[in-house]
Amino acid sequence: MAATSSSSVHESLPQEQRFLDALDQDRWPATEHAWALDEVDLSPEALVELFESQLMSRHLDLQARRLQARGEGFYTIGSAGHEGNAAIARALRPSDPAFLHYRDAAFLIERSRQLPGRTPLWDLLLSFAASRDDPVSGGRHKVLGSTPLTVPPQTSTIASHLPKAVGAAHSLGLWRRLGGGGAWPADSLVVCSFGDASFNHSTAQGALNAAGWAAYQGAPLPLMMVCEDNGIGISTPTPAGWIEASMRARPGIHYLACDGLDLLDTWRAAREAARIARHRKQPVFLHMRCVRLFGHAGSDAQQAYLTASRIAADEERDPLLVSAGLLRRHGGLSRGEIASRYRRIGDEVARLAEEAIRRPKLGTAAEVMASIVPPLRPGRRLAVRAEAESAPSTMARLINRALQRLMAGYPHLVMAGEDIGRKGGVYGVTQRLQERFGPHRVIDTLLDEQSILGLGIGLAHSGLVPVVEIQFLAYLHNAEDQLRGEAATLSFFSDGQYTNPMVVRIAGLGYQKGFGGHFHNDNAIAVLRDIPGLLVACPSNAADAVGLLQEAVRLADEAQRVVVIIEPIALYHARDLLEEGDGGWCFADPGPEYRLAPGELGHWGAGVDLAIVTYGNGVHLARQAAAELGPAGQRLRIIDLRWLTGIDHDAVHDAVADCEQVLIIDECRRSGSVSEELVTGLVERGVASERVQRLTAEDSFIPLGPAATLTLPSRAQIVERARGLLADA
Ligand SMILES: Cc1ncc(C[n+]2csc(CCOP(=O)(O)OP(=O)(O)O)c2C)c(N)n1
Ligand SMILES: [Mg+2]
């Protein structure tokens, strides 16, 4: 007789039928292991709770599909088949930072039990409905997340959250070395999860490698990496045994496996994994085998690429069926009790959904954008002893001096990058910092830019202020998504609740004498210019470099911003302006309080006939050109942008408005660089386009040897253009 003949408030979906049939027939799948509750130290009550978390997750999946069919829900990638991850949540603490796979609703729901007052169903339904009231993203995305439960929301870019999980785990040991503090309790572990196809992504492999590399050397890394292996990624099967074969003997990483369909086995393995990660502070790879039910997403017709028998076989292994069987065996629940729980939770989800879809949505662009820039927080800079005056010096020397000062003034500032420690950086900019502040605060990283940026993000998540270095601009590009997709989006998708403020120093741009080729002279900045919220600075001289760096660290510390500084390599050691030995490009240290805010322009000269607007090497060249022009050089002025995003176009306009002509000198490529924006900004403010000219780099890569500067604006070209324009003026 049908134990389930229900009078639910909604129609059952075809996807529910197998569960309802099994319930009717009291027929449950066998488990691979046959654990008894006391063998794995789990109470019957706990088993019931875990099952209820699984049911809630399942009903949310079903409801997401109903809502989408009605045009009221906007996301149907579900957790069905993965609900065993509830047992992983139970083995952890709600204060353990969790960077989750998109199929981890049951994890989040189970974790909610560990902190009173949570409303996970309501929260998740608001997220499905893209309501402004969604407590995680404020209606910006369907994300699994929670501030009180230490679950930062993740992006849809698979595996891109793994490098920062490694960084977050690393931060725990670092905070201990710093004497305590940080966002999370000292004995936390970090958990991250991902799918079996995502495992193959270079970002995942990079993170696994970085974790193993650190642990192999004995660095503490309390990290659990959970691979939820359903055997498929959309339609592409994972080769049988691939995950285990890849991970079983990976240096530095423990490998544990569990049957993710079986709550008891998953609970057992998760507790063991947590013990190793938390107490031995070593990374653990927990391989959770599971199934994917109902296709990749609501729109995915899996019959197109899976046989009917394979689909049926997976459905037979539904973890909910397995759990119901465990409950019948160990939990003492009758069929009727299981059925009533199934119905009650389904009804509750349906009822809440009707309310959730009526909650307000984001209504204006300003509302959408409100969390691109994170909220302010109190600064943590200490007063430091005044230093002795120093003789005017180069950009490399003054950046080094400023970094020393910043490290002393911000005890929670940590530097990381390739070769920055023992060697002091490829250009000597970070010399003696590691000696003075120790290898834990000046970290020589492995050679992997994704891992370096991920480390920065993870450290920043924990409350540190990282200053990370990318050795050359060309090598940002292979890791750029860590800035674009990860660092820059966290505040946006968490409604400003989670942030990863940091400073990224990147050596770059052209004009290096006798050293070069494209990869060390890269002058492409387009990828940095269109990232919402990201600030990009570029100094032209040593004093400005100090002012920009000190402001960047303040912005990270107090305004939680992600700031990139492009440091012109060719100017690092430049001492002279006009002739050898004149010392015209050496500058006095402007001191610790000197800061150049975004949009603040530099001015040189007071001519009214020509305004040259430029930055970086362009300023140095323009100054040389002004001298070469002789007395005519008095008729021009030079405006140094200093910041390449957040440009104050009104200020630029005001700075040039009384000049006859404007010449923009842009050492980056004609397409996608800042000169395009500058022309637009001036024309939009009424400057006649005939009054504005550009001299830019070609849309080219940079060659080696004497040809290295042929595609870049030269001093001679600036002189020639300026002469022509001054003649017209
Ligand atoms: C970097 C990236 N490439 C492609 C996608 C599109 N995509 C979304 S999920 C997915 C498959 C992931 O499979 P798996 O890691 O096994 O997780 P599962 O969905 O099976 O749980 C793909 C290719 C993406 N989100 N991110
Ligand atoms: Mg998969």
Coordinates of C-alpha atoms in Angstrom, one line a residue, residues 297-568:
A297 CA 21.1 21.6 -15.1
G298 CA 17.5 22.1 -15.8
S299 CA 18.2 22.9 -19.5
D300 CA 20.4 19.8 -20.0
A301 CA 18.8 16.9 -21.8
Q302 CA 21.2 14.2 -20.7
Q303 CA 19.4 11.5 -22.8
A304 CA 21.4 13.1 -25.7
Y305 CA 24.6 11.8 -24.4
L306 CA 23.9 9.1 -21.8
T307 CA 22.1 5.8 -22.4
A308 CA 18.8 5.2 -20.8
S309 CA 20.3 2.4 -18.8
R310 CA 23.1 4.5 -17.4
I311 CA 20.6 7.2 -16.4
A312 CA 18.4 4.5 -14.7
A313 CA 21.5 3.0 -13.0
D314 CA 22.4 6.4 -11.5
E315 CA 18.9 7.0 -10.4
E316 CA 18.9 3.6 -8.7
R317 CA 21.9 4.8 -6.7
D318 CA 20.2 8.1 -5.5
P319 CA 21.8 8.9 -2.2
L320 CA 18.4 9.8 -0.8
L321 CA 17.3 6.2 -1.4
V322 CA 20.5 5.0 0.3
S323 CA 19.9 7.2 3.2
A324 CA 16.3 6.1 3.6
G325 CA 17.5 2.6 3.6
L326 CA 20.0 3.4 6.4
L327 CA 17.3 5.0 8.3
R328 CA 15.1 2.0 8.0
R329 CA 18.0 -0.2 9.1
H330 CA 19.6 2.0 11.8
G331 CA 17.4 5.0 12.5
G332 CA 14.3 3.1 13.4
L333 CA 12.2 5.3 11.1
S334 CA 9.0 3.8 9.6
R335 CA 8.1 4.2 6.0
G336 CA 5.4 6.5 7.1
E337 CA 7.8 8.7 9.1
I338 CA 10.1 8.9 6.1
A339 CA 7.2 9.8 3.8
S340 CA 5.9 12.4 6.1
R341 CA 9.3 14.0 6.4
Y342 CA 9.6 14.0 2.6
R343 CA 6.2 15.6 2.3
R344 CA 6.6 18.1 5.1
I345 CA 9.9 19.5 3.8
G346 CA 8.6 19.6 0.2
D347 CA 5.6 21.6 1.3
E348 CA 7.7 23.9 3.4
V349 CA 10.0 24.6 0.4
A350 CA 7.0 25.2 -1.8
R351 CA 5.4 27.6 0.7
L352 CA 8.6 29.6 1.2
A353 CA 9.2 29.7 -2.5
E354 CA 5.8 31.5 -3.1
E355 CA 6.9 34.1 -0.6
A356 CA 10.5 34.4 -1.9
I357 CA 9.4 35.1 -5.4
R358 CA 7.4 38.1 -4.2
R359 CA 10.4 39.7 -2.5
P360 CA 11.9 42.7 -4.3
K361 CA 14.5 42.4 -7.0
L362 CA 17.4 44.7 -7.8
G363 CA 15.8 47.7 -9.4
T364 CA 18.5 50.1 -10.6
A365 CA 22.0 50.0 -12.0
A366 CA 23.2 51.8 -8.9
E367 CA 21.7 49.0 -6.7
V368 CA 23.4 46.4 -8.8
M369 CA 26.7 48.2 -8.6
A370 CA 26.6 49.2 -4.9
S371 CA 28.9 46.4 -3.8
I372 CA 31.6 46.6 -6.6
V373 CA 33.5 48.9 -4.2
P374 CA 33.7 47.3 -0.8
P375 CA 32.8 49.1 2.4
L376 CA 35.4 51.0 4.5
R377 CA 36.9 49.5 7.6
P378 CA 39.2 50.9 10.3
G379 CA 42.8 51.2 9.3
R380 CA 45.4 49.3 11.2
R381 CA 48.6 51.2 10.6
L382 CA 50.9 51.7 13.5
A383 CA 52.9 54.8 14.2
V384 CA 56.5 54.2 13.2
R385 CA 59.7 56.0 14.0
A386 CA 60.8 58.7 11.6
E387 CA 63.6 57.5 9.4
A388 CA 66.8 59.4 8.6
E389 CA 66.6 61.6 5.5
S390 CA 68.1 60.0 2.4
A391 CA 69.8 61.4 -0.6
P392 CA 67.7 61.5 -3.8
S393 CA 67.5 58.1 -5.3
T394 CA 66.0 55.8 -7.9
M395 CA 62.6 54.4 -8.2
A396 CA 63.8 50.9 -7.2
R397 CA 65.5 52.2 -4.1
L398 CA 62.6 54.3 -3.0
I399 CA 60.1 51.5 -3.5
N400 CA 62.3 49.4 -1.4
R401 CA 62.4 52.0 1.3
A402 CA 58.7 52.5 1.2
L403 CA 58.1 48.7 1.4
Q404 CA 60.4 48.6 4.5
R405 CA 58.4 51.3 6.1
L406 CA 55.0 49.7 5.1
M407 CA 56.1 46.4 6.5
A408 CA 57.0 48.1 9.8
G409 CA 53.8 50.2 9.9
Y410 CA 51.4 47.4 9.0
P411 CA 52.3 44.3 11.0
H412 CA 49.7 42.4 9.1
L413 CA 51.2 43.2 5.7
V414 CA 52.7 40.2 4.0
M415 CA 54.6 40.1 0.7
A416 CA 54.7 37.2 -1.7
G417 CA 56.1 36.5 -5.2
E418 CA 58.7 34.7 -7.2
D419 CA 62.3 35.5 -6.1
I420 CA 61.3 38.4 -4.0
G421 CA 62.9 37.1 -0.8
R422 CA 66.4 35.7 -0.9
K423 CA 67.3 37.3 -4.2
G424 CA 65.5 40.5 -3.4
G425 CA 63.5 40.5 -6.7
V426 CA 64.8 40.3 -10.3
Y427 CA 65.4 44.0 -10.2
G428 CA 66.5 44.2 -6.6
V429 CA 63.4 46.1 -5.6
T430 CA 62.7 43.9 -2.6
Q431 CA 66.2 43.5 -1.3
R432 CA 66.8 42.9 2.4
L433 CA 63.1 42.7 3.1
Q434 CA 63.1 39.0 3.9
E435 CA 66.3 39.4 6.0
R436 CA 64.6 42.1 8.1
F437 CA 61.0 40.7 8.3
G438 CA 61.5 37.0 7.9
P439 CA 60.5 34.4 5.3
H440 CA 56.9 34.2 6.7
R441 CA 56.3 37.9 5.8
V442 CA 58.3 38.0 2.6
I443 CA 57.3 34.8 0.9
D444 CA 59.3 33.2 -1.9
T445 CA 56.6 31.5 -3.8
L446 CA 56.6 28.7 -6.3
L447 CA 56.6 29.6 -10.0
D448 CA 52.9 29.8 -10.7
E449 CA 51.2 33.2 -11.1
Q450 CA 47.7 31.7 -10.4
S451 CA 49.0 30.4 -7.1
I452 CA 50.6 33.7 -6.2
L453 CA 47.4 35.7 -6.9
G454 CA 45.3 32.9 -5.2
L455 CA 47.6 33.1 -2.2
G456 CA 47.1 36.8 -2.1
I457 CA 43.3 36.4 -2.2
G458 CA 43.3 33.7 0.5
L459 CA 45.6 35.8 2.8
A460 CA 43.4 38.8 2.2
H461 CA 40.3 36.8 3.0
S462 CA 41.8 36.1 6.4
G463 CA 42.4 39.7 7.2
L464 CA 46.0 40.1 6.1
V465 CA 47.1 42.8 3.7
P466 CA 49.0 41.1 1.0
V467 CA 51.4 42.8 -1.4
V468 CA 52.0 40.3 -4.1
E469 CA 54.4 40.6 -7.0
I470 CA 54.1 39.4 -10.6
Q471 CA 57.5 39.3 -12.1
F472 CA 56.6 40.7 -15.5
L473 CA 53.4 42.1 -16.9
A474 CA 53.4 39.4 -19.7
Y475 CA 53.1 36.8 -17.0
L476 CA 50.0 38.2 -15.5
H477 CA 48.1 37.1 -18.5
N478 CA 48.3 33.4 -17.7
A479 CA 46.8 34.1 -14.3
E480 CA 44.6 37.1 -15.1
D481 CA 41.3 35.4 -14.1
Q482 CA 42.4 35.3 -10.5
L483 CA 42.1 39.1 -10.6
R484 CA 39.2 39.4 -13.1
G485 CA 37.0 36.6 -12.1
E486 CA 38.0 36.1 -8.4
A487 CA 39.6 39.1 -6.6
A488 CA 37.6 41.8 -8.3
T489 CA 34.2 40.0 -8.0
L490 CA 34.2 38.9 -4.4
S491 CA 32.7 42.1 -2.9
F492 CA 30.2 42.3 -5.7
F493 CA 28.8 38.8 -5.3
S494 CA 28.8 38.9 -1.5
D495 CA 27.1 42.3 -1.3
G496 CA 30.3 43.7 0.3
Q497 CA 30.4 41.1 3.1
Y498 CA 33.5 39.3 1.9
T499 CA 36.6 41.1 0.6
N500 CA 40.1 40.3 -0.6
P501 CA 41.9 43.6 -0.5
M502 CA 45.5 43.5 -1.8
V503 CA 48.1 45.3 -3.7
V504 CA 49.6 43.6 -6.8
R505 CA 52.9 45.0 -7.9
I506 CA 53.7 44.2 -11.5
A507 CA 57.0 45.1 -13.2
G508 CA 56.2 46.0 -16.8
L509 CA 56.2 48.2 -19.9
G510 CA 58.9 48.8 -22.5
Y511 CA 62.0 50.8 -23.2
Q512 CA 64.5 48.6 -21.5
K513 CA 67.9 49.1 -22.9
G514 CA 69.8 46.0 -24.0
F515 CA 67.3 43.6 -22.4
G516 CA 64.1 42.6 -23.9
G517 CA 61.8 41.0 -26.2
H518 CA 58.1 41.1 -25.8
F519 CA 57.8 39.2 -22.6
H520 CA 59.9 41.5 -20.6
N521 CA 58.6 44.7 -22.2
D522 CA 54.9 44.0 -22.4
N523 CA 52.9 47.1 -22.9
A524 CA 49.3 45.7 -23.0
I525 CA 47.1 46.9 -20.2
A526 CA 43.6 46.4 -21.7
V527 CA 42.9 43.4 -19.6
L528 CA 43.3 45.5 -16.4
R529 CA 41.3 48.5 -17.6
D530 CA 37.8 47.0 -17.8
I531 CA 37.7 45.1 -14.5
P532 CA 35.0 46.8 -12.4
G533 CA 36.4 48.1 -9.1
L534 CA 40.0 47.4 -9.9
L535 CA 42.4 50.3 -9.4
V536 CA 45.5 50.5 -11.6
A537 CA 48.4 52.9 -10.9
C538 CA 51.6 53.6 -12.9
P539 CA 54.3 55.8 -11.5
S540 CA 56.7 57.8 -13.6
N541 CA 59.2 58.7 -11.0
A542 CA 60.6 57.5 -7.6
A543 CA 58.7 60.0 -5.4
D544 CA 55.4 59.2 -7.1
A545 CA 56.1 55.5 -6.8
V546 CA 56.3 56.0 -3.0
G547 CA 53.1 58.0 -3.0
L548 CA 51.2 55.5 -5.1
L549 CA 52.4 52.5 -3.1
Q550 CA 51.6 54.0 0.2
E551 CA 48.2 55.0 -1.0
A552 CA 47.7 51.5 -2.5
V553 CA 48.4 49.9 0.8
R554 CA 46.1 52.4 2.6
L555 CA 43.4 51.6 0.1
A556 CA 43.8 47.9 0.7
D557 CA 43.9 48.3 4.4
E558 CA 41.1 50.8 4.9
A559 CA 39.0 50.7 1.8
Q560 CA 39.4 47.0 1.0
R561 CA 40.4 47.7 -2.6
V562 CA 42.3 45.6 -5.0
V563 CA 45.0 47.8 -6.4
V564 CA 47.5 47.0 -9.2
I565 CA 50.7 49.0 -9.6
I566 CA 52.5 48.7 -12.9
E567 CA 56.1 49.6 -12.2
P568 CA 58.0 50.7 -15.3

